mmCIF file of C-alpha atoms in Angstrom:
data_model
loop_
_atom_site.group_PDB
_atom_site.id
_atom_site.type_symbol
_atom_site.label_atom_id
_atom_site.label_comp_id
_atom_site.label_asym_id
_atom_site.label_seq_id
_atom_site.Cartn_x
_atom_site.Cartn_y
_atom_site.Cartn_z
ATOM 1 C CA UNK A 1 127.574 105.190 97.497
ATOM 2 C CA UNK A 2 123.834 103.764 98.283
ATOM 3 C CA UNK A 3 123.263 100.533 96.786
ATOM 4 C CA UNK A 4 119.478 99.825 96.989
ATOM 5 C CA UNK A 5 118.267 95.992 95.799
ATOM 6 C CA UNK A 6 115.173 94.451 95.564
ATOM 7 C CA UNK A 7 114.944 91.213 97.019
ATOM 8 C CA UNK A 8 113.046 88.151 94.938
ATOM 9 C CA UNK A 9 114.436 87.593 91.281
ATOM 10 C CA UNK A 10 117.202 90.466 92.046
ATOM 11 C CA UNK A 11 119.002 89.445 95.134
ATOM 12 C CA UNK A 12 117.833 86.010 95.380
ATOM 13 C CA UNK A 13 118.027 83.268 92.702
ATOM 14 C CA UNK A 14 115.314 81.175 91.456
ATOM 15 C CA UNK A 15 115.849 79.032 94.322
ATOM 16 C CA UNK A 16 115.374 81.319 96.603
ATOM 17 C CA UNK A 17 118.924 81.848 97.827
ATOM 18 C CA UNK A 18 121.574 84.659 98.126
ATOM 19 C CA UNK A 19 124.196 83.800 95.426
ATOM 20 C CA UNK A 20 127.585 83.646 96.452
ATOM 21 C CA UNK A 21 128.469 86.224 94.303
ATOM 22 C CA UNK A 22 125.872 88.896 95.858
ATOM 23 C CA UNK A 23 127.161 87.943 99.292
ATOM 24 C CA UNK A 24 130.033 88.254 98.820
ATOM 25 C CA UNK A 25 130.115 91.958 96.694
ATOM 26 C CA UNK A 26 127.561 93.230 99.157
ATOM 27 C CA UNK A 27 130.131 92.240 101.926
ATOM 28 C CA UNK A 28 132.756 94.193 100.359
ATOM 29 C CA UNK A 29 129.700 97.455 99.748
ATOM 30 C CA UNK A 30 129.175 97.245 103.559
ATOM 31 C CA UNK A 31 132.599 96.775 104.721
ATOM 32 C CA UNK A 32 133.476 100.009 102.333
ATOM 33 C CA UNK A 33 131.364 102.278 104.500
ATOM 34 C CA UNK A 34 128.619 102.685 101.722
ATOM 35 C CA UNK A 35 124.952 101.813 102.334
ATOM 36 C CA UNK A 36 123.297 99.023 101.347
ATOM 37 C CA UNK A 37 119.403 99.054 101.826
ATOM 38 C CA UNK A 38 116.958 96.270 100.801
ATOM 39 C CA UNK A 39 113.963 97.597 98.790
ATOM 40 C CA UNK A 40 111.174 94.845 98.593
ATOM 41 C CA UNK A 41 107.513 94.103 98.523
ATOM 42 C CA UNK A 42 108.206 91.897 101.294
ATOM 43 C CA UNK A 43 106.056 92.657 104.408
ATOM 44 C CA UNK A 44 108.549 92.935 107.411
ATOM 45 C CA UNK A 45 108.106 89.583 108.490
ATOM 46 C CA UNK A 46 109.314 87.732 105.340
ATOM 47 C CA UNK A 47 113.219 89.322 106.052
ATOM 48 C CA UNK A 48 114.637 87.433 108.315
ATOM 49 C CA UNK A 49 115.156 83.968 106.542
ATOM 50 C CA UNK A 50 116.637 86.439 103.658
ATOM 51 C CA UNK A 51 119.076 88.063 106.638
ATOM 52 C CA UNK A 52 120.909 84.804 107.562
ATOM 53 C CA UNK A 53 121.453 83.903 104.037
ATOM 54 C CA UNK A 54 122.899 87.367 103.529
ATOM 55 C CA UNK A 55 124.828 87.617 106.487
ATOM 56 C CA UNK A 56 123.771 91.534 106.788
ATOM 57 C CA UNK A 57 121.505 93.328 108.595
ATOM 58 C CA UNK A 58 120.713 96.194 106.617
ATOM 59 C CA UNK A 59 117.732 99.247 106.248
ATOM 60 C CA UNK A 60 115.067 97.878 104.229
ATOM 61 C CA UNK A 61 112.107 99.122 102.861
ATOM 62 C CA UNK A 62 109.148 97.139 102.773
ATOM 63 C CA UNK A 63 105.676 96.222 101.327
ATOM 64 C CA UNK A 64 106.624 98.335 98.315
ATOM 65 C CA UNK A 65 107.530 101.639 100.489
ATOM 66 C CA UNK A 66 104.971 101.495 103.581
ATOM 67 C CA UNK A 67 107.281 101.056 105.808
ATOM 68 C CA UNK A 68 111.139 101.826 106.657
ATOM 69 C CA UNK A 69 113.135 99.305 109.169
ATOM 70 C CA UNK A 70 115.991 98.726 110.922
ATOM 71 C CA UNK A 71 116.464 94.698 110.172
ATOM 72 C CA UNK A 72 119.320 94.679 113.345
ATOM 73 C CA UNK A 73 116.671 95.767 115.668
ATOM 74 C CA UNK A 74 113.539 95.206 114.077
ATOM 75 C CA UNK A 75 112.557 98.841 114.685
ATOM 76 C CA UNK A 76 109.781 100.163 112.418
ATOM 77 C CA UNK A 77 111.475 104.008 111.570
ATOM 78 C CA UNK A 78 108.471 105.101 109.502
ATOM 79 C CA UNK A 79 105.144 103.967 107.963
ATOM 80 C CA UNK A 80 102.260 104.841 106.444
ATOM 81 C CA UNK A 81 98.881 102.981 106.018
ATOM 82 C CA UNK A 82 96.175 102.535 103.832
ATOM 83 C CA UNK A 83 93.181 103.831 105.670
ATOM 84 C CA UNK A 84 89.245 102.214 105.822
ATOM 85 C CA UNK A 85 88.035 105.066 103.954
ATOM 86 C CA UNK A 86 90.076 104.133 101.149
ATOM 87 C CA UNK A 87 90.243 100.865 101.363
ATOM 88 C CA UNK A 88 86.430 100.629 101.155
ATOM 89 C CA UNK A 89 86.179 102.560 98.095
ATOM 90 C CA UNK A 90 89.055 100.661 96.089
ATOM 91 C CA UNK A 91 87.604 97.201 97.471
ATOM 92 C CA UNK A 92 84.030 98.713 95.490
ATOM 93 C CA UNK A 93 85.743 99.295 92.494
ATOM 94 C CA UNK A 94 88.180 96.024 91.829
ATOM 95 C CA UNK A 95 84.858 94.105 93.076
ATOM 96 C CA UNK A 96 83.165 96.399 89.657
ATOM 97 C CA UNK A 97 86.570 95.799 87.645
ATOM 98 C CA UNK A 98 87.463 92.451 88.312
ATOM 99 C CA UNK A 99 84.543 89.694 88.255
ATOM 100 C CA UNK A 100 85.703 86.870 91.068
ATOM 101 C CA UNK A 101 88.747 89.070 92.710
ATOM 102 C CA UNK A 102 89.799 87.671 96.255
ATOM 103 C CA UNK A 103 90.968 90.539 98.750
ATOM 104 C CA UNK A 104 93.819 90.263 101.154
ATOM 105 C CA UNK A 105 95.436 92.362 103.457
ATOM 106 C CA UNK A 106 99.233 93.214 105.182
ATOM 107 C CA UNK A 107 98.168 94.568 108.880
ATOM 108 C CA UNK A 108 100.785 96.615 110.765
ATOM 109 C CA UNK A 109 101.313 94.459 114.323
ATOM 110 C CA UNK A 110 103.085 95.978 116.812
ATOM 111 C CA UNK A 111 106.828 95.416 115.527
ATOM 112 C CA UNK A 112 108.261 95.024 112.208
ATOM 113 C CA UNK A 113 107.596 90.885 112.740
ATOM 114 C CA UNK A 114 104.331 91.376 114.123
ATOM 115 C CA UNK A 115 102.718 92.425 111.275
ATOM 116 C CA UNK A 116 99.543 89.515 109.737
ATOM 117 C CA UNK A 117 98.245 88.776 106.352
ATOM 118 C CA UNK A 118 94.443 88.779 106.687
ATOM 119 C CA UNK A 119 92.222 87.260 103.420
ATOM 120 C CA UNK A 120 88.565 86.987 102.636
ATOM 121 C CA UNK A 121 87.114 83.605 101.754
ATOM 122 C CA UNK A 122 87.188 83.987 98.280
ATOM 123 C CA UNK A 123 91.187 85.142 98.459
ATOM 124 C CA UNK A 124 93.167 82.209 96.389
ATOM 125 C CA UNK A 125 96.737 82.368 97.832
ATOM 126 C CA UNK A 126 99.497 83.152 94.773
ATOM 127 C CA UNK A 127 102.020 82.015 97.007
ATOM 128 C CA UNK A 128 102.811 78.070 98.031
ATOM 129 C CA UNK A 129 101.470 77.797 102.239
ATOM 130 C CA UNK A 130 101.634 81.332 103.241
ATOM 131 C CA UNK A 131 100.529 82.105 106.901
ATOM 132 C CA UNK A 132 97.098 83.887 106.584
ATOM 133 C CA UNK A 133 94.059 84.530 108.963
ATOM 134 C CA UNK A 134 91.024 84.332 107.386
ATOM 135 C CA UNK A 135 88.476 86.833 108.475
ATOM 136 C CA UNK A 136 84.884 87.607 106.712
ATOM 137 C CA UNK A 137 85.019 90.316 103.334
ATOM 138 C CA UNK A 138 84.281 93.512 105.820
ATOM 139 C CA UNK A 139 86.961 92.773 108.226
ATOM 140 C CA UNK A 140 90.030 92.721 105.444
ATOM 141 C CA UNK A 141 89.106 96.601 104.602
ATOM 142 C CA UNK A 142 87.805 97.234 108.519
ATOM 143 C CA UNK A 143 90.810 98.591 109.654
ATOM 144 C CA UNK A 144 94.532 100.424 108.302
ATOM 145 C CA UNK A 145 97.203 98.231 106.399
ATOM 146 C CA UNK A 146 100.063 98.000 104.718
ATOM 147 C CA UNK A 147 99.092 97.023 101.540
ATOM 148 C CA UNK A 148 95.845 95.406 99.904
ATOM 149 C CA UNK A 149 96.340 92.860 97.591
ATOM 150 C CA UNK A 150 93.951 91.741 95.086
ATOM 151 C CA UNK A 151 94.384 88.388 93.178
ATOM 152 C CA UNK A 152 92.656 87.222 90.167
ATOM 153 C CA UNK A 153 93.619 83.532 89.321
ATOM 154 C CA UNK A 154 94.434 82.585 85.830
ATOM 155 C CA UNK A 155 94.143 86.836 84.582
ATOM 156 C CA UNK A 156 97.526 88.929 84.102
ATOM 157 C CA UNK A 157 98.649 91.191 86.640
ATOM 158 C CA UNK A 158 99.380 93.419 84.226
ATOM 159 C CA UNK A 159 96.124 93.385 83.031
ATOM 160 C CA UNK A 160 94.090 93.701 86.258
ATOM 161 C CA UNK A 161 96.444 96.877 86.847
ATOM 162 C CA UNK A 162 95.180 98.164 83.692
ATOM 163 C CA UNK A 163 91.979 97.477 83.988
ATOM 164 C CA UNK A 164 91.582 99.306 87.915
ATOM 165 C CA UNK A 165 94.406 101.905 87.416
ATOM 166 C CA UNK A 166 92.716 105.071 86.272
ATOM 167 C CA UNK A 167 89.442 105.162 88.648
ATOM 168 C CA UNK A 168 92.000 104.322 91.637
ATOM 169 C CA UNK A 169 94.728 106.001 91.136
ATOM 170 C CA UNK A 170 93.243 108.986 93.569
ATOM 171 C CA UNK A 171 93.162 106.471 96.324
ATOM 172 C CA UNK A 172 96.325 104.554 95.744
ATOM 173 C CA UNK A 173 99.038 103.175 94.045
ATOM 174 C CA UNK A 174 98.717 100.092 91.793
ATOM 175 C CA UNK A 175 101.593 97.884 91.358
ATOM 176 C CA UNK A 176 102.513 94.193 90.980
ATOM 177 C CA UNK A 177 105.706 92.154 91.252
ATOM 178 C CA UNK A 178 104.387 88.958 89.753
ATOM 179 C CA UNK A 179 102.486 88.284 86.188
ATOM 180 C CA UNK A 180 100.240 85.580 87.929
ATOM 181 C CA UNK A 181 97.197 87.364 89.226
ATOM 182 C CA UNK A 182 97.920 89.550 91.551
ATOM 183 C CA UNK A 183 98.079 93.321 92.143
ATOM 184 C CA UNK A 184 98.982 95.427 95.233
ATOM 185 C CA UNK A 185 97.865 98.412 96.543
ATOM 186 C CA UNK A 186 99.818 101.239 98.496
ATOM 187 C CA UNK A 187 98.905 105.109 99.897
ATOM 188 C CA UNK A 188 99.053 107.403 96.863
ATOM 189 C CA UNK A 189 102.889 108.390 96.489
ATOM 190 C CA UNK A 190 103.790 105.229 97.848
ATOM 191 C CA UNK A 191 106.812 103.560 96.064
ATOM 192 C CA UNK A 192 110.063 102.084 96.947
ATOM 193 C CA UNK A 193 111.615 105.072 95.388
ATOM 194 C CA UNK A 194 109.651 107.491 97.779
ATOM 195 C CA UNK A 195 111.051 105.702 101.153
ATOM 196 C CA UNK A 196 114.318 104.966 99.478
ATOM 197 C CA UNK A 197 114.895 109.159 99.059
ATOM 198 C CA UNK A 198 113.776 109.231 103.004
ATOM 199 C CA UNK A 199 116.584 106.432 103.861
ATOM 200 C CA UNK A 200 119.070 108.089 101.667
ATOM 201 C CA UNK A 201 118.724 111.438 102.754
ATOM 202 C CA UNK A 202 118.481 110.149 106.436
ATOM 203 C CA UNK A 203 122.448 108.755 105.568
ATOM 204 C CA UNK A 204 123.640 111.492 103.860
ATOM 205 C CA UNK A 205 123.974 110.206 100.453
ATOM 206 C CA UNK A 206 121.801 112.713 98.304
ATOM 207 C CA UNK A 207 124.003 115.879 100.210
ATOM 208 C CA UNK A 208 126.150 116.223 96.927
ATOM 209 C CA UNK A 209 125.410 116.718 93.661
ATOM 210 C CA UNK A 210 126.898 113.806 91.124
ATOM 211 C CA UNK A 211 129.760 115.437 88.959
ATOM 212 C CA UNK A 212 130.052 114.751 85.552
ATOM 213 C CA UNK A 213 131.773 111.015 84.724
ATOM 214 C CA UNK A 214 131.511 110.265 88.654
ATOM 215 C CA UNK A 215 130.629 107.240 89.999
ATOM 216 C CA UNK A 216 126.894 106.895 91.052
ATOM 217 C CA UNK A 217 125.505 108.241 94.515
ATOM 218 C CA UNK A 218 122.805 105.901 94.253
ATOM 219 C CA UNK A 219 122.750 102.633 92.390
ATOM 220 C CA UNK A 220 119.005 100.259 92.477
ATOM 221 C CA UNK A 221 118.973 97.053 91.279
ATOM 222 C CA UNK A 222 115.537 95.201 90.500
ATOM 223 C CA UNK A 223 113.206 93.625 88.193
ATOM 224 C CA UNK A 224 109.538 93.745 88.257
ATOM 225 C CA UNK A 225 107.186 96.648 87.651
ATOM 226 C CA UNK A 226 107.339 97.485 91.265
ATOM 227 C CA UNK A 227 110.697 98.538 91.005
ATOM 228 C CA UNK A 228 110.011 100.553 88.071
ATOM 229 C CA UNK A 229 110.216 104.538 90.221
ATOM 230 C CA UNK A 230 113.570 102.825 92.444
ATOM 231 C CA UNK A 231 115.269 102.166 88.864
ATOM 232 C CA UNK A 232 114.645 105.369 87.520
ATOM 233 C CA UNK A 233 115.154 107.189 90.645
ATOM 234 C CA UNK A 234 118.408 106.194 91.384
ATOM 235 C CA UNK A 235 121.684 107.526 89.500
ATOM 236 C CA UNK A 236 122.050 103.981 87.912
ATOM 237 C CA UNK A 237 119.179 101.813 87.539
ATOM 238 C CA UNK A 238 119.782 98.337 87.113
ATOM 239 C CA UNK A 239 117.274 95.968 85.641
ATOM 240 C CA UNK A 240 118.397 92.017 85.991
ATOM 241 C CA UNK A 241 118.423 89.836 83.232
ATOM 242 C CA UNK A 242 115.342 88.185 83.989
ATOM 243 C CA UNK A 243 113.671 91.252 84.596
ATOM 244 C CA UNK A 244 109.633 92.255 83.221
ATOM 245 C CA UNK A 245 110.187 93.900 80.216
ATOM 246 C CA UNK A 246 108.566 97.164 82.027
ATOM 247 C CA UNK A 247 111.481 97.293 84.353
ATOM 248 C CA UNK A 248 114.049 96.809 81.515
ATOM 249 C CA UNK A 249 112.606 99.326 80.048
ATOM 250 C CA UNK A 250 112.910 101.756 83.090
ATOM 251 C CA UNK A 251 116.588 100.908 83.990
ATOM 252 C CA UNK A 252 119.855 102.405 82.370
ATOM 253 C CA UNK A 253 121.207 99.292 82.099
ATOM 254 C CA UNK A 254 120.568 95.104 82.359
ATOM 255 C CA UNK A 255 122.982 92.937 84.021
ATOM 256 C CA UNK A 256 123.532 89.131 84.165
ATOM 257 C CA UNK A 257 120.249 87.139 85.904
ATOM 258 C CA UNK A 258 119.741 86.863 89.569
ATOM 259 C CA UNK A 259 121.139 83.194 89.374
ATOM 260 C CA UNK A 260 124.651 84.818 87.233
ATOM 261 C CA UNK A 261 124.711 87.307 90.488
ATOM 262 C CA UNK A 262 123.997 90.531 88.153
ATOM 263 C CA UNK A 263 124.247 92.643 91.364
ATOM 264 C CA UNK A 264 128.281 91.294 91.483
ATOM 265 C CA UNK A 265 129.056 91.861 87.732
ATOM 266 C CA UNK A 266 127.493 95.676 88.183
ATOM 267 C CA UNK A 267 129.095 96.681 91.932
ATOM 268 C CA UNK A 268 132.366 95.353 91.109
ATOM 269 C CA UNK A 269 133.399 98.644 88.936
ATOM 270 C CA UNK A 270 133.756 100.052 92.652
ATOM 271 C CA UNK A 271 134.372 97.529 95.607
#
């Protein structure tokens, strides 16, 4: 099996923590033989506080699909960027969509922990004391990134994603993981589900096909509206309890919340 979980309000609790439950079922998924890949909006450098809590060092995907890693080694295994070309364009049109938007930026740095969140003046963090660089409006779109994040304080994400969606969606992928302001921006095709078929195929999970009233190949866990593709990609999608109604919506199923370690009431039909 390939068990595939999103990180914040999925694997972690609201206090930030790995449940005892979820570390102790993903133990027994890893121990097993199956795989167990993290699937997050998380640039690389934000996993390994998550790691010791876990007390695994799986594959993750990262910064909603741009890039592929080997957490034991910090090895990048495969990106792709958002490049100036684009990255000017879409920066025109939010700036057209969205009346006092602040840009920011994930840069690739030369390891999977080397990577550096860049924002323009005007960029009002979402987050409580996040390490940024602040560099003038040109430089956040100068050069290829991760992801480009655009934050609107005190508007929906929901609704800034609505309101730039159509007259981007040629240059990239909208998304959001958090109601309060801010939406993201990935390479067209971009999506946790996209890298997660790469990962999976790389292990050998996808090599069979899934006989009637078998057990899953692939099971995903998650619950925001960047999770929606991994939910309904994988054999069982699994929306949380406190999941956006967009991701219940996409999943076969909702478990118990993140802090009732949903991931341990689901997984625990097979390990």
């Amino acid at each position: 099996m390939f068990v595939a979980t999103d990180i914040d309000g999925t694997l972690l609790n609201v206090r930030d923590e790995v449940p005892e439950g979820h570390r102790r079922i993903l133990a027994r998924v890893v121990d097993s033989g199956a795989t167990l890949c993290l699937a997050t909006g998380r640039p690389p450098r934000w996993l390994p506080e998550i790691l010791g809590d876990l007390g695994q060092q799986p594959l993750a995907v990262c910064a909603n699909g741009a890039v592929i890693m080997d957490t034991s080694t910090g090895e990048v295994l495969w990106s792709r960027l958002l490049e100036p070309d684009a990255l000017e364009e879409i920066a025109r049109i939010v700036r057209d969509e969205l009346p006092g938007v602040g840009l920011a930026a994930e840069r690739m740095g030369r390891d999977a922990i080397d990577d550096e969140f860049i924002t323009a003046p005007d960029y009002r963090h979402a987050w409580i004391h996040p390490e940024s660089v602040e560099v003038g409006h040109d430089e956040v779109i100068a050069g290829p990134v991760l992801k480009l994040l655009a934050r609107v304080p005190g508007m929906s994400s929901s609704d800034m994603a609505s309101a730039v969606r159509t007259r981007v969606e040629h240059l990239a992928q909208v998304t959001f993981s958090t109601e309060n302001g801010l939406i993201e921006f990935a390479p067209p095709g971009v999506t946790k589900a996209a890298a997660l078929t790469r990962v999976a195929e790389q292990v050998g999970a996808l090599r069979f096909r899934r006989e009637p009233g078998a057990a899953p190949r692939t099971v995903a866990f998650g619950d925001m509206p960047n999770d929606v593709e991994m939910l309904q990609w994988a054999d069982l999608g699994v929306a949380m309890g406190n999941a956006h109604p967009i991701a219940v919506a996409a999943a076969d199923e909702t478990t118990l919340t993140s802090d009732e370690a949903g991931l341990e009431s689901v997984l625990s039909r097979w390990f």
